[in-house]
Amino acid sequence: MAQAKLYPILDVDYSATRGIDIFALVRFWLDFPEYIKFIQLRGKSTSLQEYKQIYKNLIKENPNLKIIVNDHWEFASEVSAFGIHLGKEDFAGLRESELTRFCQIPCLKGTSSHSLEDIRNLDLKIWDYTGLGPMFPTTTKVSGYTTLGPEILKKAISISNIRIVPIGGISVQNFPQVLLSDQILPASIGAFSEKKDFIKIMQVLIEKQNSLEK
């Protein structure tokens, strides 16, 4: 995870409403192996059966693709997925027996945080990274949480012992504001799914990287 620079979220619903071919999009992302090491597969309105089929088709087409499964942790365990993302609320809803099974799954595990208090309360024995957001106003995901902004992100970096994944409302315009540390891993649905925006974001990232190397 330390080498990844960007964390694309393949959102089935978002792609469907915009006519985006998810398989072509993944092939596009895989053209940037230095920056993208894995993706997350998200399908909030997708049935579990359909989700499983999409996952299997993605792996069939791209055998080396590393996928973080959103929500469906039992399925992730069945297929030995690279990782699982389980949000704060869903994790809190696990029964004791489920919690035990979840913690025993040998894979990368990520959750979500919406405040500095959430980050302080994370169990570092369980989590490898935490999403933090929404960073900026967003319409891609309605969460009801307060927009945090770069200042909270700075504080989060200073107190966190795991990697921070800023998410929510990230765009070409505000992307530079989240490039604060090697400890962060920017994630996005919209900005990374639109190829023109993604190319511009890559340019910003490369320029930032080059400036740090001088």
PDB file of C-alpha atoms in Angstrom:
ATOM      1  CA  MET A   1       0.000   0.000   0.000  1.00  0.00           C
ATOM      2  CA  ALA A   2       2.922   2.336   0.677  1.00  0.00           C
ATOM      3  CA  GLN A   3       3.760   2.652  -3.018  1.00  0.00           C
ATOM      4  CA  ALA A   4       0.279   3.541  -4.286  1.00  0.00           C
ATOM      5  CA  LYS A   5      -0.287   7.197  -5.181  1.00  0.00           C
ATOM      6  CA  LEU A   6      -3.969   7.155  -6.175  1.00  0.00           C
ATOM      7  CA  TYR A   7      -6.936   5.071  -5.028  1.00  0.00           C
ATOM      8  CA  PRO A   8      -9.589   4.802  -7.764  1.00  0.00           C
ATOM      9  CA  ILE A   9     -13.074   3.719  -6.746  1.00  0.00           C
ATOM     10  CA  LEU A  10     -14.947   1.884  -9.467  1.00  0.00           C
ATOM     11  CA  ASP A  11     -18.538   2.805  -8.680  1.00  0.00           C
ATOM     12  CA  VAL A  12     -20.965   0.676 -10.679  1.00  0.00           C
ATOM     13  CA  ASP A  13     -23.886   3.069 -10.125  1.00  0.00           C
ATOM     14  CA  TYR A  14     -21.904   6.179 -11.073  1.00  0.00           C
ATOM     15  CA  SER A  15     -20.581   4.523 -14.212  1.00  0.00           C
ATOM     16  CA  ALA A  16     -24.006   3.261 -15.275  1.00  0.00           C
ATOM     17  CA  THR A  17     -25.647   6.685 -15.019  1.00  0.00           C
ATOM     18  CA  ARG A  18     -22.887   8.224 -17.151  1.00  0.00           C
ATOM     19  CA  GLY A  19     -22.518   5.496 -19.726  1.00  0.00           C
ATOM     20  CA  ILE A  20     -18.999   4.601 -18.617  1.00  0.00           C
ATOM     21  CA  ASP A  21     -17.714   1.149 -19.584  1.00  0.00           C
ATOM     22  CA  ILE A  22     -16.296  -0.101 -16.282  1.00  0.00           C
ATOM     23  CA  PHE A  23     -14.047  -2.668 -17.939  1.00  0.00           C
ATOM     24  CA  ALA A  24     -12.557  -0.085 -20.296  1.00  0.00           C
ATOM     25  CA  LEU A  25     -12.081   2.264 -17.342  1.00  0.00           C
ATOM     26  CA  VAL A  26     -10.156  -0.358 -15.385  1.00  0.00           C
ATOM     27  CA  ARG A  27      -7.936  -1.037 -18.406  1.00  0.00           C
ATOM     28  CA  PHE A  28      -7.287   2.700 -18.579  1.00  0.00           C
ATOM     29  CA  TRP A  29      -6.306   2.845 -14.893  1.00  0.00           C
ATOM     30  CA  LEU A  30      -3.999  -0.120 -15.321  1.00  0.00           C
ATOM     31  CA  ASP A  31      -1.958   1.923 -17.787  1.00  0.00           C
ATOM     32  CA  PHE A  32      -0.609   3.770 -14.722  1.00  0.00           C
ATOM     33  CA  PRO A  33       0.912   0.945 -12.625  1.00  0.00           C
ATOM     34  CA  GLU A  34       3.416   3.239 -10.940  1.00  0.00           C
ATOM     35  CA  TYR A  35       0.589   5.203  -9.352  1.00  0.00           C
ATOM     36  CA  ILE A  36      -2.302   2.748  -9.060  1.00  0.00           C
ATOM     37  CA  LYS A  37      -1.687  -0.530  -7.231  1.00  0.00           C
ATOM     38  CA  PHE A  38      -5.301  -1.497  -6.526  1.00  0.00           C
ATOM     39  CA  ILE A  39      -8.877  -0.306  -6.972  1.00  0.00           C
ATOM     40  CA  GLN A  40     -12.058  -0.508  -4.947  1.00  0.00           C
ATOM     41  CA  LEU A  41     -15.221  -2.032  -6.403  1.00  0.00           C
ATOM     42  CA  ARG A  42     -18.321  -0.242  -5.116  1.00  0.00           C
ATOM     43  CA  GLY A  43     -21.934  -1.029  -5.973  1.00  0.00           C
ATOM     44  CA  LYS A  44     -24.383   0.264  -3.406  1.00  0.00           C
ATOM     45  CA  SER A  45     -27.421  -0.373  -5.637  1.00  0.00           C
ATOM     46  CA  THR A  46     -26.015  -3.553  -7.136  1.00  0.00           C
ATOM     47  CA  SER A  47     -27.308  -6.935  -5.985  1.00  0.00           C
ATOM     48  CA  LEU A  48     -24.772  -9.219  -4.346  1.00  0.00           C
ATOM     49  CA  GLN A  49     -25.124 -11.678  -7.212  1.00  0.00           C
ATOM     50  CA  GLU A  50     -24.409  -8.974  -9.796  1.00  0.00           C
ATOM     51  CA  TYR A  51     -21.549  -7.615  -7.689  1.00  0.00           C
ATOM     52  CA  LYS A  52     -19.952 -11.061  -7.553  1.00  0.00           C
ATOM     53  CA  GLN A  53     -20.230 -11.450 -11.310  1.00  0.00           C
ATOM     54  CA  ILE A  54     -18.656  -8.057 -11.981  1.00  0.00           C
ATOM     55  CA  TYR A  55     -15.815  -8.885  -9.603  1.00  0.00           C
ATOM     56  CA  LYS A  56     -15.192 -12.242 -11.276  1.00  0.00           C
ATOM     57  CA  ASN A  57     -15.326 -10.733 -14.764  1.00  0.00           C
ATOM     58  CA  LEU A  58     -12.836  -8.036 -13.774  1.00  0.00           C
ATOM     59  CA  ILE A  59     -10.423 -10.644 -12.437  1.00  0.00           C
ATOM     60  CA  LYS A  60     -10.934 -12.853 -15.493  1.00  0.00           C
ATOM     61  CA  GLU A  61     -10.040  -9.970 -17.808  1.00  0.00           C
ATOM     62  CA  ASN A  62      -7.230  -8.676 -15.559  1.00  0.00           C
ATOM     63  CA  PRO A  63      -5.779 -11.631 -13.589  1.00  0.00           C
ATOM     64  CA  ASN A  64      -3.294  -9.457 -11.695  1.00  0.00           C
ATOM     65  CA  LEU A  65      -5.843  -6.797 -10.732  1.00  0.00           C
ATOM     66  CA  LYS A  66      -5.995  -6.170  -6.986  1.00  0.00           C
ATOM     67  CA  ILE A  67      -9.525  -5.341  -5.871  1.00  0.00           C
ATOM     68  CA  ILE A  68     -10.709  -3.990  -2.541  1.00  0.00           C
ATOM     69  CA  VAL A  69     -14.253  -5.203  -1.984  1.00  0.00           C
ATOM     70  CA  ASN A  70     -16.656  -2.591  -0.634  1.00  0.00           C
ATOM     71  CA  ASP A  71     -19.070  -3.841   2.057  1.00  0.00           C
ATOM     72  CA  HIS A  72     -19.306  -7.520   1.035  1.00  0.00           C
ATOM     73  CA  TRP A  73     -16.669  -8.777   3.429  1.00  0.00           C
ATOM     74  CA  GLU A  74     -17.873 -12.393   3.481  1.00  0.00           C
ATOM     75  CA  PHE A  75     -17.600 -12.566  -0.297  1.00  0.00           C
ATOM     76  CA  ALA A  76     -14.153 -10.961  -0.074  1.00  0.00           C
ATOM     77  CA  SER A  77     -13.116 -13.748   2.264  1.00  0.00           C
ATOM     78  CA  GLU A  78     -14.516 -16.421  -0.073  1.00  0.00           C
ATOM     79  CA  VAL A  79     -12.506 -15.220  -3.065  1.00  0.00           C
ATOM     80  CA  SER A  80      -9.405 -14.185  -1.097  1.00  0.00           C
ATOM     81  CA  ALA A  81      -9.757 -10.603  -2.291  1.00  0.00           C
ATOM     82  CA  PHE A  82      -6.823  -8.236  -1.955  1.00  0.00           C
ATOM     83  CA  GLY A  83      -8.751  -6.061   0.477  1.00  0.00           C
ATOM     84  CA  ILE A  84     -11.994  -5.077   2.161  1.00  0.00           C
ATOM     85  CA  HIS A  85     -13.441  -1.638   2.770  1.00  0.00           C
ATOM     86  CA  LEU A  86     -16.070  -1.562   5.505  1.00  0.00           C
ATOM     87  CA  GLY A  87     -17.406   1.800   6.594  1.00  0.00           C
ATOM     88  CA  LYS A  88     -17.534   2.910  10.197  1.00  0.00           C
ATOM     89  CA  GLU A  89     -21.284   2.369  10.541  1.00  0.00           C
ATOM     90  CA  ASP A  90     -21.276  -1.077   8.901  1.00  0.00           C
ATOM     91  CA  PHE A  91     -18.356  -2.209  11.034  1.00  0.00           C
ATOM     92  CA  ALA A  92     -20.132  -1.053  14.193  1.00  0.00           C
ATOM     93  CA  GLY A  93     -23.126  -3.172  13.180  1.00  0.00           C
ATOM     94  CA  LEU A  94     -21.221  -6.465  13.088  1.00  0.00           C
ATOM     95  CA  ARG A  95     -22.263  -9.098  15.599  1.00  0.00           C
ATOM     96  CA  GLU A  96     -19.567 -10.519  17.862  1.00  0.00           C
ATOM     97  CA  SER A  97     -19.209 -13.697  15.814  1.00  0.00           C
ATOM     98  CA  GLU A  98     -19.012 -11.652  12.601  1.00  0.00           C
ATOM     99  CA  LEU A  99     -16.418  -9.345  14.117  1.00  0.00           C
ATOM    100  CA  THR A 100     -14.217 -12.306  14.996  1.00  0.00           C
ATOM    101  CA  ARG A 101     -14.465 -13.700  11.479  1.00  0.00           C
ATOM    102  CA  PHE A 102     -13.871 -10.298   9.919  1.00  0.00           C
ATOM    103  CA  CYS A 103     -10.711  -9.686  11.915  1.00  0.00           C
ATOM    104  CA  GLN A 104      -9.321 -13.080  10.936  1.00  0.00           C
ATOM    105  CA  ILE A 105      -9.519 -12.424   7.186  1.00  0.00           C
ATOM    106  CA  PRO A 106      -5.922 -12.059   5.914  1.00  0.00           C
ATOM    107  CA  CYS A 107      -6.173  -9.027   3.658  1.00  0.00           C
ATOM    108  CA  LEU A 108      -5.830  -5.247   3.552  1.00  0.00           C
ATOM    109  CA  LYS A 109      -8.612  -3.636   5.586  1.00  0.00           C
ATOM    110  CA  GLY A 110      -9.896  -0.091   5.345  1.00  0.00           C
ATOM    111  CA  THR A 111     -12.675   1.835   7.025  1.00  0.00           C
ATOM    112  CA  SER A 112     -14.083   5.363   7.054  1.00  0.00           C
ATOM    113  CA  SER A 113     -13.613   8.302   9.416  1.00  0.00           C
ATOM    114  CA  HIS A 114     -15.469  11.586   9.482  1.00  0.00           C
ATOM    115  CA  SER A 115     -13.662  13.441  12.266  1.00  0.00           C
ATOM    116  CA  LEU A 116     -10.405  13.561  14.193  1.00  0.00           C
ATOM    117  CA  GLU A 117     -12.136  11.740  17.030  1.00  0.00           C
ATOM    118  CA  ASP A 118     -12.953   8.869  14.680  1.00  0.00           C
ATOM    119  CA  ILE A 119      -9.279   8.597  13.772  1.00  0.00           C
ATOM    120  CA  ARG A 120      -8.184   8.611  17.409  1.00  0.00           C
ATOM    121  CA  ASN A 121     -10.634   5.781  18.137  1.00  0.00           C
ATOM    122  CA  LEU A 122      -9.473   3.461  15.356  1.00  0.00           C
ATOM    123  CA  ASP A 123      -8.221   0.024  16.345  1.00  0.00           C
ATOM    124  CA  LEU A 124      -4.807  -0.173  14.708  1.00  0.00           C
ATOM    125  CA  LYS A 125      -4.791  -3.954  15.071  1.00  0.00           C
ATOM    126  CA  ILE A 126      -7.635  -4.121  12.557  1.00  0.00           C
ATOM    127  CA  TRP A 127      -7.223  -1.281  10.075  1.00  0.00           C
ATOM    128  CA  ASP A 128      -4.536  -0.609   7.474  1.00  0.00           C
ATOM    129  CA  TYR A 129      -6.028   2.683   6.264  1.00  0.00           C
ATOM    130  CA  THR A 130      -8.972   4.965   6.867  1.00  0.00           C
ATOM    131  CA  GLY A 131     -10.923   7.108   4.491  1.00  0.00           C
ATOM    132  CA  LEU A 132     -11.416  10.664   5.748  1.00  0.00           C
ATOM    133  CA  GLY A 133     -14.174  12.855   4.421  1.00  0.00           C
ATOM    134  CA  PRO A 134     -15.964  14.402   2.904  1.00  0.00           C
ATOM    135  CA  MET A 135     -12.991  16.631   2.135  1.00  0.00           C
ATOM    136  CA  PHE A 136     -15.025  18.954  -0.062  1.00  0.00           C
ATOM    137  CA  PRO A 137     -18.714  19.341  -0.958  1.00  0.00           C
ATOM    138  CA  THR A 138     -19.813  16.357  -3.053  1.00  0.00           C
ATOM    139  CA  THR A 139     -22.887  15.043  -4.816  1.00  0.00           C
ATOM    140  CA  THR A 140     -21.438  11.624  -5.614  1.00  0.00           C
ATOM    141  CA  LYS A 141     -22.163  10.315  -2.138  1.00  0.00           C
ATOM    142  CA  VAL A 142     -24.729  11.793   0.246  1.00  0.00           C
ATOM    143  CA  SER A 143     -23.325  11.233   3.734  1.00  0.00           C
ATOM    144  CA  GLY A 144     -24.787  13.918   5.947  1.00  0.00           C
ATOM    145  CA  TYR A 145     -21.353  14.568   7.442  1.00  0.00           C
ATOM    146  CA  THR A 146     -19.706  17.980   7.712  1.00  0.00           C
ATOM    147  CA  THR A 147     -17.183  18.898   5.026  1.00  0.00           C
ATOM    148  CA  LEU A 148     -13.721  18.675   6.621  1.00  0.00           C
ATOM    149  CA  GLY A 149     -11.280  20.470   4.315  1.00  0.00           C
ATOM    150  CA  PRO A 150      -7.459  20.470   4.094  1.00  0.00           C
ATOM    151  CA  GLU A 151      -6.879  21.873   7.604  1.00  0.00           C
ATOM    152  CA  ILE A 152      -8.540  18.863   9.235  1.00  0.00           C
ATOM    153  CA  LEU A 153      -6.597  16.627   6.862  1.00  0.00           C
ATOM    154  CA  LYS A 154      -3.333  18.169   8.100  1.00  0.00           C
ATOM    155  CA  LYS A 155      -4.308  17.467  11.706  1.00  0.00           C
ATOM    156  CA  ALA A 156      -5.381  13.941  10.820  1.00  0.00           C
ATOM    157  CA  ILE A 157      -2.000  13.213   9.273  1.00  0.00           C
ATOM    158  CA  SER A 158      -0.275  14.388  12.444  1.00  0.00           C
ATOM    159  CA  ILE A 159      -2.233  12.047  14.732  1.00  0.00           C
ATOM    160  CA  SER A 160      -2.732   8.970  12.561  1.00  0.00           C
ATOM    161  CA  ASN A 161      -0.522   5.899  12.602  1.00  0.00           C
ATOM    162  CA  ILE A 162      -2.135   4.462   9.478  1.00  0.00           C
ATOM    163  CA  ARG A 163      -2.517   5.853   5.979  1.00  0.00           C
ATOM    164  CA  ILE A 164      -5.164   8.524   5.454  1.00  0.00           C
ATOM    165  CA  VAL A 165      -7.373   8.354   2.368  1.00  0.00           C
ATOM    166  CA  PRO A 166      -8.933  11.778   1.723  1.00  0.00           C
ATOM    167  CA  ILE A 167     -12.204  11.369  -0.150  1.00  0.00           C
ATOM    168  CA  GLY A 168     -15.265  13.342  -1.113  1.00  0.00           C
ATOM    169  CA  GLY A 169     -15.550  16.144  -3.637  1.00  0.00           C
ATOM    170  CA  ILE A 170     -11.986  15.827  -4.917  1.00  0.00           C
ATOM    171  CA  SER A 171     -11.609  17.518  -8.308  1.00  0.00           C
ATOM    172  CA  VAL A 172      -8.931  18.745 -10.683  1.00  0.00           C
ATOM    173  CA  GLN A 173      -9.190  22.185  -9.078  1.00  0.00           C
ATOM    174  CA  ASN A 174      -8.807  21.161  -5.427  1.00  0.00           C
ATOM    175  CA  PHE A 175      -6.615  18.072  -5.862  1.00  0.00           C
ATOM    176  CA  PRO A 176      -3.386  19.977  -5.006  1.00  0.00           C
ATOM    177  CA  GLN A 177      -4.885  20.827  -1.604  1.00  0.00           C
ATOM    178  CA  VAL A 178      -4.830  17.185  -0.492  1.00  0.00           C
ATOM    179  CA  LEU A 179      -1.248  16.466  -1.584  1.00  0.00           C
ATOM    180  CA  LEU A 180       0.113  17.174   1.868  1.00  0.00           C
ATOM    181  CA  SER A 181       2.149  14.092   2.706  1.00  0.00           C
ATOM    182  CA  ASP A 182       3.274  10.663   1.515  1.00  0.00           C
ATOM    183  CA  GLN A 183       0.982   9.348   4.233  1.00  0.00           C
ATOM    184  CA  ILE A 184      -2.118  10.291   2.265  1.00  0.00           C
ATOM    185  CA  LEU A 185      -3.678   8.321  -0.602  1.00  0.00           C
ATOM    186  CA  PRO A 186      -6.306  10.378  -2.458  1.00  0.00           C
ATOM    187  CA  ALA A 187      -9.441   8.472  -3.459  1.00  0.00           C
ATOM    188  CA  SER A 188     -12.208   9.461  -5.814  1.00  0.00           C
ATOM    189  CA  ILE A 189     -15.113   8.155  -7.812  1.00  0.00           C
ATOM    190  CA  GLY A 190     -15.957  11.012 -10.171  1.00  0.00           C
ATOM    191  CA  ALA A 191     -12.590  12.695 -10.729  1.00  0.00           C
ATOM    192  CA  PHE A 192     -10.858   9.396 -11.494  1.00  0.00           C
ATOM    193  CA  SER A 193     -13.679   7.986 -13.645  1.00  0.00           C
ATOM    194  CA  GLU A 194     -13.664  10.867 -16.119  1.00  0.00           C
ATOM    195  CA  LYS A 195     -10.575  10.286 -18.254  1.00  0.00           C
ATOM    196  CA  LYS A 196      -9.908  13.944 -19.062  1.00  0.00           C
ATOM    197  CA  ASP A 197     -10.002  14.857 -15.371  1.00  0.00           C
ATOM    198  CA  PHE A 198      -7.845  11.885 -14.452  1.00  0.00           C
ATOM    199  CA  ILE A 199      -5.143  12.887 -16.945  1.00  0.00           C
ATOM    200  CA  LYS A 200      -5.075  16.406 -15.489  1.00  0.00           C
ATOM    201  CA  ILE A 201      -4.837  15.008 -11.965  1.00  0.00           C
ATOM    202  CA  MET A 202      -1.960  12.783 -13.040  1.00  0.00           C
ATOM    203  CA  GLN A 203      -0.161  15.848 -14.390  1.00  0.00           C
ATOM    204  CA  VAL A 204      -0.596  17.638 -11.064  1.00  0.00           C
ATOM    205  CA  LEU A 205       0.660  14.592  -9.171  1.00  0.00           C
ATOM    206  CA  ILE A 206       3.721  14.197 -11.379  1.00  0.00           C
ATOM    207  CA  GLU A 207       4.571  17.904 -11.097  1.00  0.00           C
ATOM    208  CA  LYS A 208       4.277  17.672  -7.312  1.00  0.00           C
ATOM    209  CA  GLN A 209       6.454  14.589  -7.232  1.00  0.00           C
ATOM    210  CA  ASN A 210       9.104  16.212  -9.443  1.00  0.00           C
ATOM    211  CA  SER A 211       9.187  19.334  -7.265  1.00  0.00           C
ATOM    212  CA  LEU A 212       9.821  17.237  -4.157  1.00  0.00           C
ATOM    213  CA  GLU A 213      12.679  15.400  -5.844  1.00  0.00           C
ATOM    214  CA  LYS A 214      14.545  18.619  -6.729  1.00  0.00           C
TER     215      LYS A 214
END
